PDB file of C-alpha atoms in Angstrom:
ATOM      1  CA  UNK R  26    -129.686 -31.361  61.338  1.00 50.00           C
ATOM      2  CA  UNK R  27    -133.306 -32.949  61.177  1.00 63.00           C
ATOM      3  CA  UNK R  28    -134.596 -31.843  64.482  1.00 81.00           C
ATOM      4  CA  UNK R  29    -137.743 -29.178  64.821  1.00 91.00           C
ATOM      5  CA  UNK R  30    -136.678 -27.285  68.566  1.00 93.00           C
ATOM      6  CA  UNK R  31    -139.002 -25.929  70.847  1.00 94.00           C
ATOM      7  CA  UNK R  32    -138.455 -24.687  74.481  1.00 89.00           C
ATOM      8  CA  UNK R  33    -140.066 -27.572  76.995  1.00 91.00           C
ATOM      9  CA  UNK R  34    -142.202 -24.862  79.351  1.00 96.00           C
ATOM     10  CA  UNK R  35    -144.033 -21.928  79.724  1.00 97.00           C
ATOM     11  CA  UNK R  36    -145.952 -20.408  82.519  1.00 97.00           C
ATOM     12  CA  UNK R  37    -148.321 -17.390  82.256  1.00 97.00           C
ATOM     13  CA  UNK R  38    -151.168 -15.869  84.338  1.00 97.00           C
ATOM     14  CA  UNK R  39    -155.082 -16.353  82.634  1.00 97.00           C
ATOM     15  CA  UNK R  40    -155.466 -12.870  80.685  1.00 97.00           C
ATOM     16  CA  UNK R  41    -151.729 -12.457  79.806  1.00 97.00           C
ATOM     17  CA  UNK R  42    -150.423 -13.364  76.351  1.00 97.00           C
ATOM     18  CA  UNK R  43    -148.754 -16.744  75.768  1.00 97.00           C
ATOM     19  CA  UNK R  44    -145.823 -16.687  73.139  1.00 97.00           C
ATOM     20  CA  UNK R  45    -144.514 -20.195  72.204  1.00 98.00           C
ATOM     21  CA  UNK R  46    -141.400 -20.206  69.727  1.00 97.00           C
ATOM     22  CA  UNK R  47    -139.617 -23.014  67.450  1.00 96.00           C
ATOM     23  CA  UNK R  48    -137.187 -23.417  64.996  1.00 95.00           C
ATOM     24  CA  UNK R  49    -137.281 -25.566  61.579  1.00 91.00           C
ATOM     25  CA  UNK R  50    -134.501 -26.907  59.890  1.00 85.00           C
ATOM     26  CA  UNK R  51    -135.824 -27.426  56.713  1.00 79.00           C
ATOM     27  CA  UNK R  52    -135.785 -24.417  54.224  1.00 74.00           C
ATOM     28  CA  UNK R  53    -137.793 -25.717  51.528  1.00 77.00           C
ATOM     29  CA  UNK R  54    -140.572 -26.704  54.108  1.00 74.00           C
ATOM     30  CA  UNK R  55    -144.104 -25.453  52.310  1.00 81.00           C
ATOM     31  CA  UNK R  56    -146.340 -25.820  55.584  1.00 89.00           C
ATOM     32  CA  UNK R  57    -145.666 -25.075  59.318  1.00 92.00           C
ATOM     33  CA  UNK R  58    -148.227 -26.024  61.619  1.00 93.00           C
ATOM     34  CA  UNK R  59    -149.335 -26.053  65.556  1.00 95.00           C
ATOM     35  CA  UNK R  60    -151.054 -28.980  67.033  1.00 94.00           C
ATOM     36  CA  UNK R  61    -152.296 -29.186  70.103  1.00 95.00           C
ATOM     37  CA  UNK R  62    -152.468 -31.959  72.848  1.00 91.00           C
ATOM     38  CA  UNK R  63    -154.745 -32.096  75.894  1.00 90.00           C
ATOM     39  CA  UNK R  64    -153.536 -34.439  78.748  1.00 83.00           C
ATOM     40  CA  UNK R  65    -154.484 -38.096  77.686  1.00 76.00           C
ATOM     41  CA  UNK R  66    -155.855 -36.420  73.991  1.00 81.00           C
ATOM     42  CA  UNK R  67    -155.148 -36.448  70.515  1.00 84.00           C
ATOM     43  CA  UNK R  68    -153.460 -33.823  68.056  1.00 90.00           C
ATOM     44  CA  UNK R  69    -155.520 -31.100  67.315  1.00 90.00           C
ATOM     45  CA  UNK R  70    -154.495 -28.719  64.456  1.00 90.00           C
ATOM     46  CA  UNK R  71    -154.604 -25.461  65.832  1.00 93.00           C
ATOM     47  CA  UNK R  72    -153.435 -23.273  62.638  1.00 93.00           C
ATOM     48  CA  UNK R  73    -150.765 -23.571  59.806  1.00 91.00           C
ATOM     49  CA  UNK R  74    -149.495 -21.286  57.679  1.00 93.00           C
ATOM     50  CA  UNK R  75    -147.957 -21.655  54.339  1.00 91.00           C
ATOM     51  CA  UNK R  76    -144.387 -20.474  53.701  1.00 87.00           C
ATOM     52  CA  UNK R  77    -144.851 -17.310  51.605  1.00 89.00           C
ATOM     53  CA  UNK R  78    -146.479 -15.752  54.672  1.00 91.00           C
ATOM     54  CA  UNK R  79    -145.097 -13.590  57.442  1.00 93.00           C
ATOM     55  CA  UNK R  80    -148.231 -13.527  59.476  1.00 96.00           C
ATOM     56  CA  UNK R  81    -151.472 -15.311  59.786  1.00 95.00           C
ATOM     57  CA  UNK R  82    -154.247 -14.353  62.135  1.00 96.00           C
ATOM     58  CA  UNK R  83    -157.132 -16.715  63.497  1.00 92.00           C
ATOM     59  CA  UNK R  84    -159.208 -15.287  66.559  1.00 95.00           C
ATOM     60  CA  UNK R  85    -156.718 -15.311  69.596  1.00 96.00           C
ATOM     61  CA  UNK R  86    -154.129 -16.812  67.760  1.00 97.00           C
ATOM     62  CA  UNK R  87    -151.163 -15.071  65.605  1.00 97.00           C
ATOM     63  CA  UNK R  88    -148.404 -16.984  64.088  1.00 97.00           C
ATOM     64  CA  UNK R  89    -145.043 -15.124  63.517  1.00 97.00           C
ATOM     65  CA  UNK R  90    -143.113 -16.882  60.587  1.00 96.00           C
ATOM     66  CA  UNK R  91    -139.443 -15.247  59.887  1.00 94.00           C
ATOM     67  CA  UNK R  92    -138.192 -17.801  56.952  1.00 91.00           C
ATOM     68  CA  UNK R  93    -134.892 -16.195  57.106  1.00 91.00           C
ATOM     69  CA  UNK R  94    -134.190 -17.191  60.784  1.00 92.00           C
ATOM     70  CA  UNK R  95    -136.302 -20.054  60.197  1.00 92.00           C
ATOM     71  CA  UNK R  96    -138.073 -19.337  63.285  1.00 94.00           C
ATOM     72  CA  UNK R  97    -141.828 -19.873  63.907  1.00 95.00           C
ATOM     73  CA  UNK R  98    -144.349 -18.627  67.079  1.00 97.00           C
ATOM     74  CA  UNK R  99    -147.378 -18.811  68.018  1.00 98.00           C
ATOM     75  CA  UNK R 100    -148.701 -16.069  70.266  1.00 98.00           C
ATOM     76  CA  UNK R 101    -152.519 -16.843  71.991  1.00 98.00           C
ATOM     77  CA  UNK R 102    -153.823 -13.565  73.099  1.00 98.00           C
ATOM     78  CA  UNK R 103    -155.833 -13.304  76.700  1.00 97.00           C
ATOM     79  CA  UNK R 104    -154.536 -17.085  77.662  1.00 98.00           C
ATOM     80  CA  UNK R 105    -157.038 -18.650  79.213  1.00 97.00           C
ATOM     81  CA  UNK R 106    -156.897 -21.733  81.736  1.00 95.00           C
ATOM     82  CA  UNK R 107    -158.773 -24.032  78.737  1.00 94.00           C
ATOM     83  CA  UNK R 108    -155.491 -23.367  76.940  1.00 96.00           C
ATOM     84  CA  UNK R 109    -153.484 -25.127  79.277  1.00 96.00           C
ATOM     85  CA  UNK R 110    -151.889 -28.030  77.201  1.00 96.00           C
ATOM     86  CA  UNK R 111    -148.882 -29.194  75.434  1.00 94.00           C
ATOM     87  CA  UNK R 112    -148.132 -27.593  71.855  1.00 97.00           C
ATOM     88  CA  UNK R 113    -146.529 -29.117  68.909  1.00 95.00           C
ATOM     89  CA  UNK R 114    -144.822 -27.214  66.477  1.00 95.00           C
ATOM     90  CA  UNK R 115    -144.714 -29.163  62.943  1.00 93.00           C
ATOM     91  CA  UNK R 116    -142.892 -28.848  59.444  1.00 91.00           C
ATOM     92  CA  UNK R 117    -143.985 -30.522  56.563  1.00 88.00           C
ATOM     93  CA  UNK R 118    -141.185 -32.488  54.736  1.00 84.00           C
ATOM     94  CA  UNK R 119    -141.869 -33.532  50.700  1.00 79.00           C
ATOM     95  CA  UNK R 120    -141.759 -36.729  49.755  1.00 74.00           C
ATOM     96  CA  UNK R 121    -143.272 -39.571  48.398  1.00 71.00           C
ATOM     97  CA  UNK R 122    -146.183 -38.636  50.514  1.00 74.00           C
ATOM     98  CA  UNK R 123    -144.610 -35.862  52.711  1.00 82.00           C
ATOM     99  CA  UNK R 124    -144.630 -36.136  56.344  1.00 88.00           C
ATOM    100  CA  UNK R 125    -144.880 -34.101  59.925  1.00 91.00           C
ATOM    101  CA  UNK R 126    -141.388 -33.387  61.626  1.00 91.00           C
ATOM    102  CA  UNK R 127    -142.702 -32.757  64.947  1.00 93.00           C
ATOM    103  CA  UNK R 128    -140.912 -30.809  67.655  1.00 93.00           C
ATOM    104  CA  UNK R 129    -140.602 -32.031  71.057  1.00 91.00           C
ATOM    105  CA  UNK R 130    -143.957 -29.821  72.581  1.00 93.00           C
ATOM    106  CA  UNK R 131    -143.879 -26.856  74.704  1.00 96.00           C
ATOM    107  CA  UNK R 132    -146.034 -27.576  77.669  1.00 96.00           C
ATOM    108  CA  UNK R 133    -148.052 -24.365  78.597  1.00 97.00           C
ATOM    109  CA  UNK R 134    -149.285 -23.680  82.039  1.00 97.00           C
ATOM    110  CA  UNK R 135    -151.977 -21.328  82.724  1.00 97.00           C
ATOM    111  CA  UNK R 136    -152.224 -20.136  86.514  1.00 95.00           C
ATOM    112  CA  UNK R 137    -155.517 -18.508  87.506  1.00 91.00           C
TER     113      UNK R 137
ATOM    114  CA  UNK X  17    -166.791 -33.027  61.405  1.00 74.00           C
ATOM    115  CA  UNK X  18    -165.456 -36.098  59.982  1.00 78.00           C
ATOM    116  CA  UNK X  19    -162.718 -38.074  62.236  1.00 88.00           C
ATOM    117  CA  UNK X  20    -159.930 -40.446  62.478  1.00 93.00           C
ATOM    118  CA  UNK X  21    -160.957 -43.366  65.078  1.00 94.00           C
ATOM    119  CA  UNK X  22    -158.633 -45.188  66.426  1.00 95.00           C
ATOM    120  CA  UNK X  23    -158.935 -48.784  68.618  1.00 95.00           C
ATOM    121  CA  UNK X  24    -158.450 -49.851  71.520  1.00 95.00           C
ATOM    122  CA  UNK X  25    -157.940 -46.636  73.353  1.00 94.00           C
ATOM    123  CA  UNK X  26    -155.606 -48.185  75.841  1.00 96.00           C
ATOM    124  CA  UNK X  27    -154.243 -51.643  75.164  1.00 97.00           C
ATOM    125  CA  UNK X  28    -151.542 -53.867  77.465  1.00 98.00           C
ATOM    126  CA  UNK X  29    -149.721 -56.460  76.223  1.00 97.00           C
ATOM    127  CA  UNK X  30    -147.286 -58.512  77.290  1.00 97.00           C
ATOM    128  CA  UNK X  31    -143.424 -58.654  75.792  1.00 97.00           C
ATOM    129  CA  UNK X  32    -143.292 -60.804  72.881  1.00 97.00           C
ATOM    130  CA  UNK X  33    -146.964 -60.746  72.151  1.00 98.00           C
ATOM    131  CA  UNK X  34    -148.281 -59.548  68.727  1.00 98.00           C
ATOM    132  CA  UNK X  35    -150.390 -56.414  68.709  1.00 98.00           C
ATOM    133  CA  UNK X  36    -152.653 -54.918  66.226  1.00 97.00           C
ATOM    134  CA  UNK X  37    -153.731 -51.308  66.266  1.00 97.00           C
ATOM    135  CA  UNK X  38    -156.769 -50.237  64.237  1.00 97.00           C
ATOM    136  CA  UNK X  39    -157.878 -47.028  62.439  1.00 97.00           C
ATOM    137  CA  UNK X  40    -160.700 -45.660  61.039  1.00 96.00           C
ATOM    138  CA  UNK X  41    -159.422 -42.989  58.571  1.00 94.00           C
ATOM    139  CA  UNK X  42    -161.675 -40.563  57.344  1.00 91.00           C
ATOM    140  CA  UNK X  43    -163.233 -41.512  53.934  1.00 88.00           C
ATOM    141  CA  UNK X  44    -162.367 -40.247  51.022  1.00 87.00           C
ATOM    142  CA  UNK X  45    -158.561 -39.466  52.404  1.00 90.00           C
ATOM    143  CA  UNK X  46    -155.980 -41.105  50.296  1.00 89.00           C
ATOM    144  CA  UNK X  47    -153.026 -40.892  52.431  1.00 92.00           C
ATOM    145  CA  UNK X  48    -152.319 -42.616  55.609  1.00 94.00           C
ATOM    146  CA  UNK X  49    -149.657 -42.599  58.439  1.00 96.00           C
ATOM    147  CA  UNK X  50    -148.258 -43.760  61.747  1.00 97.00           C
ATOM    148  CA  UNK X  51    -146.480 -41.893  64.707  1.00 97.00           C
ATOM    149  CA  UNK X  52    -145.693 -42.694  67.874  1.00 96.00           C
ATOM    150  CA  UNK X  53    -145.142 -40.511  70.892  1.00 92.00           C
ATOM    151  CA  UNK X  54    -143.083 -42.352  73.506  1.00 93.00           C
ATOM    152  CA  UNK X  55    -143.771 -40.799  77.193  1.00 88.00           C
ATOM    153  CA  UNK X  56    -142.533 -37.131  77.290  1.00 83.00           C
ATOM    154  CA  UNK X  57    -140.939 -37.131  74.195  1.00 86.00           C
ATOM    155  CA  UNK X  58    -141.523 -35.924  70.430  1.00 88.00           C
ATOM    156  CA  UNK X  59    -144.065 -37.163  67.950  1.00 92.00           C
ATOM    157  CA  UNK X  60    -142.135 -39.468  65.174  1.00 94.00           C
ATOM    158  CA  UNK X  61    -143.216 -40.284  61.937  1.00 95.00           C
ATOM    159  CA  UNK X  62    -143.165 -44.461  61.768  1.00 97.00           C
ATOM    160  CA  UNK X  63    -144.583 -45.281  58.131  1.00 96.00           C
ATOM    161  CA  UNK X  64    -146.576 -43.719  55.196  1.00 94.00           C
ATOM    162  CA  UNK X  65    -148.920 -45.876  53.103  1.00 94.00           C
ATOM    163  CA  UNK X  66    -150.950 -44.857  49.591  1.00 91.00           C
ATOM    164  CA  UNK X  67    -152.098 -46.824  47.064  1.00 89.00           C
ATOM    165  CA  UNK X  68    -152.219 -50.151  48.711  1.00 91.00           C
ATOM    166  CA  UNK X  69    -148.535 -50.218  49.408  1.00 93.00           C
ATOM    167  CA  UNK X  70    -146.068 -48.369  51.754  1.00 95.00           C
ATOM    168  CA  UNK X  71    -144.577 -45.026  50.293  1.00 92.00           C
ATOM    169  CA  UNK X  72    -142.364 -44.211  53.390  1.00 93.00           C
ATOM    170  CA  UNK X  73    -140.711 -45.453  56.149  1.00 94.00           C
ATOM    171  CA  UNK X  74    -138.501 -44.495  59.012  1.00 94.00           C
ATOM    172  CA  UNK X  75    -135.477 -46.101  60.882  1.00 93.00           C
ATOM    173  CA  UNK X  76    -137.731 -47.174  63.760  1.00 94.00           C
ATOM    174  CA  UNK X  77    -140.220 -48.793  60.914  1.00 96.00           C
ATOM    175  CA  UNK X  78    -138.725 -52.150  61.511  1.00 94.00           C
ATOM    176  CA  UNK X  79    -139.170 -55.778  60.424  1.00 95.00           C
ATOM    177  CA  UNK X  80    -141.130 -56.253  63.615  1.00 96.00           C
ATOM    178  CA  UNK X  81    -143.910 -53.487  62.271  1.00 97.00           C
ATOM    179  CA  UNK X  82    -146.101 -54.094  59.458  1.00 97.00           C
ATOM    180  CA  UNK X  83    -149.111 -52.230  57.756  1.00 97.00           C
ATOM    181  CA  UNK X  84    -152.057 -53.004  56.407  1.00 95.00           C
ATOM    182  CA  UNK X  85    -155.419 -51.972  54.836  1.00 92.00           C
ATOM    183  CA  UNK X  86    -157.714 -54.814  54.850  1.00 86.00           C
ATOM    184  CA  UNK X  87    -161.070 -53.822  53.402  1.00 86.00           C
ATOM    185  CA  UNK X  88    -160.922 -50.270  52.250  1.00 80.00           C
ATOM    186  CA  UNK X  89    -161.593 -48.588  55.640  1.00 88.00           C
ATOM    187  CA  UNK X  90    -159.593 -50.088  58.101  1.00 94.00           C
ATOM    188  CA  UNK X  91    -156.024 -48.952  58.677  1.00 96.00           C
ATOM    189  CA  UNK X  92    -154.098 -51.261  60.788  1.00 97.00           C
ATOM    190  CA  UNK X  93    -150.494 -51.224  62.452  1.00 98.00           C
ATOM    191  CA  UNK X  94    -149.003 -55.078  63.404  1.00 98.00           C
ATOM    192  CA  UNK X  95    -146.451 -55.504  65.733  1.00 97.00           C
ATOM    193  CA  UNK X  96    -145.296 -58.761  65.697  1.00 96.00           C
ATOM    194  CA  UNK X  97    -143.067 -59.486  68.437  1.00 95.00           C
ATOM    195  CA  UNK X  98    -143.626 -56.377  71.118  1.00 97.00           C
ATOM    196  CA  UNK X  99    -140.857 -55.210  73.153  1.00 96.00           C
ATOM    197  CA  UNK X 100    -140.898 -53.032  76.496  1.00 97.00           C
ATOM    198  CA  UNK X 101    -139.541 -50.403  74.093  1.00 96.00           C
ATOM    199  CA  UNK X 102    -142.804 -50.172  71.881  1.00 97.00           C
ATOM    200  CA  UNK X 103    -144.161 -48.737  74.904  1.00 97.00           C
ATOM    201  CA  UNK X 104    -145.756 -45.123  73.439  1.00 96.00           C
ATOM    202  CA  UNK X 105    -148.893 -43.900  72.451  1.00 94.00           C
ATOM    203  CA  UNK X 106    -149.354 -44.361  68.503  1.00 97.00           C
ATOM    204  CA  UNK X 107    -151.348 -42.164  66.346  1.00 96.00           C
ATOM    205  CA  UNK X 108    -152.921 -42.608  63.115  1.00 96.00           C
ATOM    206  CA  UNK X 109    -153.499 -39.637  60.552  1.00 95.00           C
ATOM    207  CA  UNK X 110    -154.703 -39.527  57.148  1.00 93.00           C
ATOM    208  CA  UNK X 111    -154.932 -36.778  54.382  1.00 89.00           C
ATOM    209  CA  UNK X 112    -156.559 -36.534  51.275  1.00 82.00           C
ATOM    210  CA  UNK X 113    -154.363 -34.662  48.765  1.00 73.00           C
ATOM    211  CA  UNK X 114    -153.546 -31.272  50.590  1.00 65.00           C
ATOM    212  CA  UNK X 115    -150.983 -30.189  52.739  1.00 64.00           C
ATOM    213  CA  UNK X 116    -153.097 -28.867  55.396  1.00 68.00           C
ATOM    214  CA  UNK X 117    -155.659 -31.822  56.056  1.00 70.00           C
ATOM    215  CA  UNK X 118    -153.712 -33.482  58.226  1.00 86.00           C
ATOM    216  CA  UNK X 119    -156.056 -35.274  60.717  1.00 89.00           C
ATOM    217  CA  UNK X 120    -154.947 -37.606  63.851  1.00 92.00           C
ATOM    218  CA  UNK X 121    -157.043 -39.844  65.648  1.00 93.00           C
ATOM    219  CA  UNK X 122    -157.142 -39.580  69.773  1.00 91.00           C
ATOM    220  CA  UNK X 123    -154.028 -42.470  69.349  1.00 94.00           C
ATOM    221  CA  UNK X 124    -153.624 -46.114  71.391  1.00 96.00           C
ATOM    222  CA  UNK X 125    -151.769 -46.039  74.491  1.00 95.00           C
ATOM    223  CA  UNK X 126    -149.423 -49.122  74.067  1.00 97.00           C
ATOM    224  CA  UNK X 127    -148.224 -50.848  77.446  1.00 97.00           C
ATOM    225  CA  UNK X 128    -145.505 -53.531  77.170  1.00 98.00           C
ATOM    226  CA  UNK X 129    -145.354 -55.450  80.019  1.00 97.00           C
TER     227      UNK X 129
END
C-alpha cells in the first residue's frame, strides 16, 4: 500500500516521555521526517533520519528507525505543555523531483 | 532563518469562483511544491515544479488546478472553478537540492462556500 500510518492520539502528563509511532511502506525511502504542526500554524520540521541510521538524538528528541519492520518512532523526553501539537511522520519518495508522503498525524495532548 | 511566505493566510470564496494562492519560496531554492490538508486529514502532495515546468502531479491535481512561477520569485496555485471539496489548508514548500531541506510555508486556509 501507499499509506504512512500513525496512531491518532496520545495523551501524557507533563514531565513524562512521549513516544509517537509510525509505519511506512517504501523500503527504499532514503529519508524519514518528523514535522510538528501547532494549531492554525504551518509544518515545522522537527528532525529527520537517514535510512542507514538506527537512531538519532537531538536534545529532547530521539528518533528510532527499524528498517526491517518499516517502523519509525519519535520520543520526546520531559514532555512540556508547549509540545502539545500534531506530529506528522513523512517519508521521502523518489521521483522526478521527489515528494513527501505524510501520515495522518498524531495529536499529542500534554496535561499539566 | 529564511522562510517560505504564503498569502493570504485565509481566503473565503464562493463556489465556482477562481482563486489564486500565492507563495514566495526561499530565494535560492530550485524545487517547489504544493500540498493540501483537508481539515482533520493527511497532508497530501498536489504538484511539484522545477525548471519552470510541472515535474509530477497527483490525481488530485486535475484540470481545475494550475501552477505558475510568473516572475522568478512568486509561485502560484490557481484553482479555476472552486468546489466545496477544495476547502482545505494549502501549503507551499521549497527545497534547494537536498532531501533534508524541505521548508513549508504557514499555509493558506481556503474556505469555499
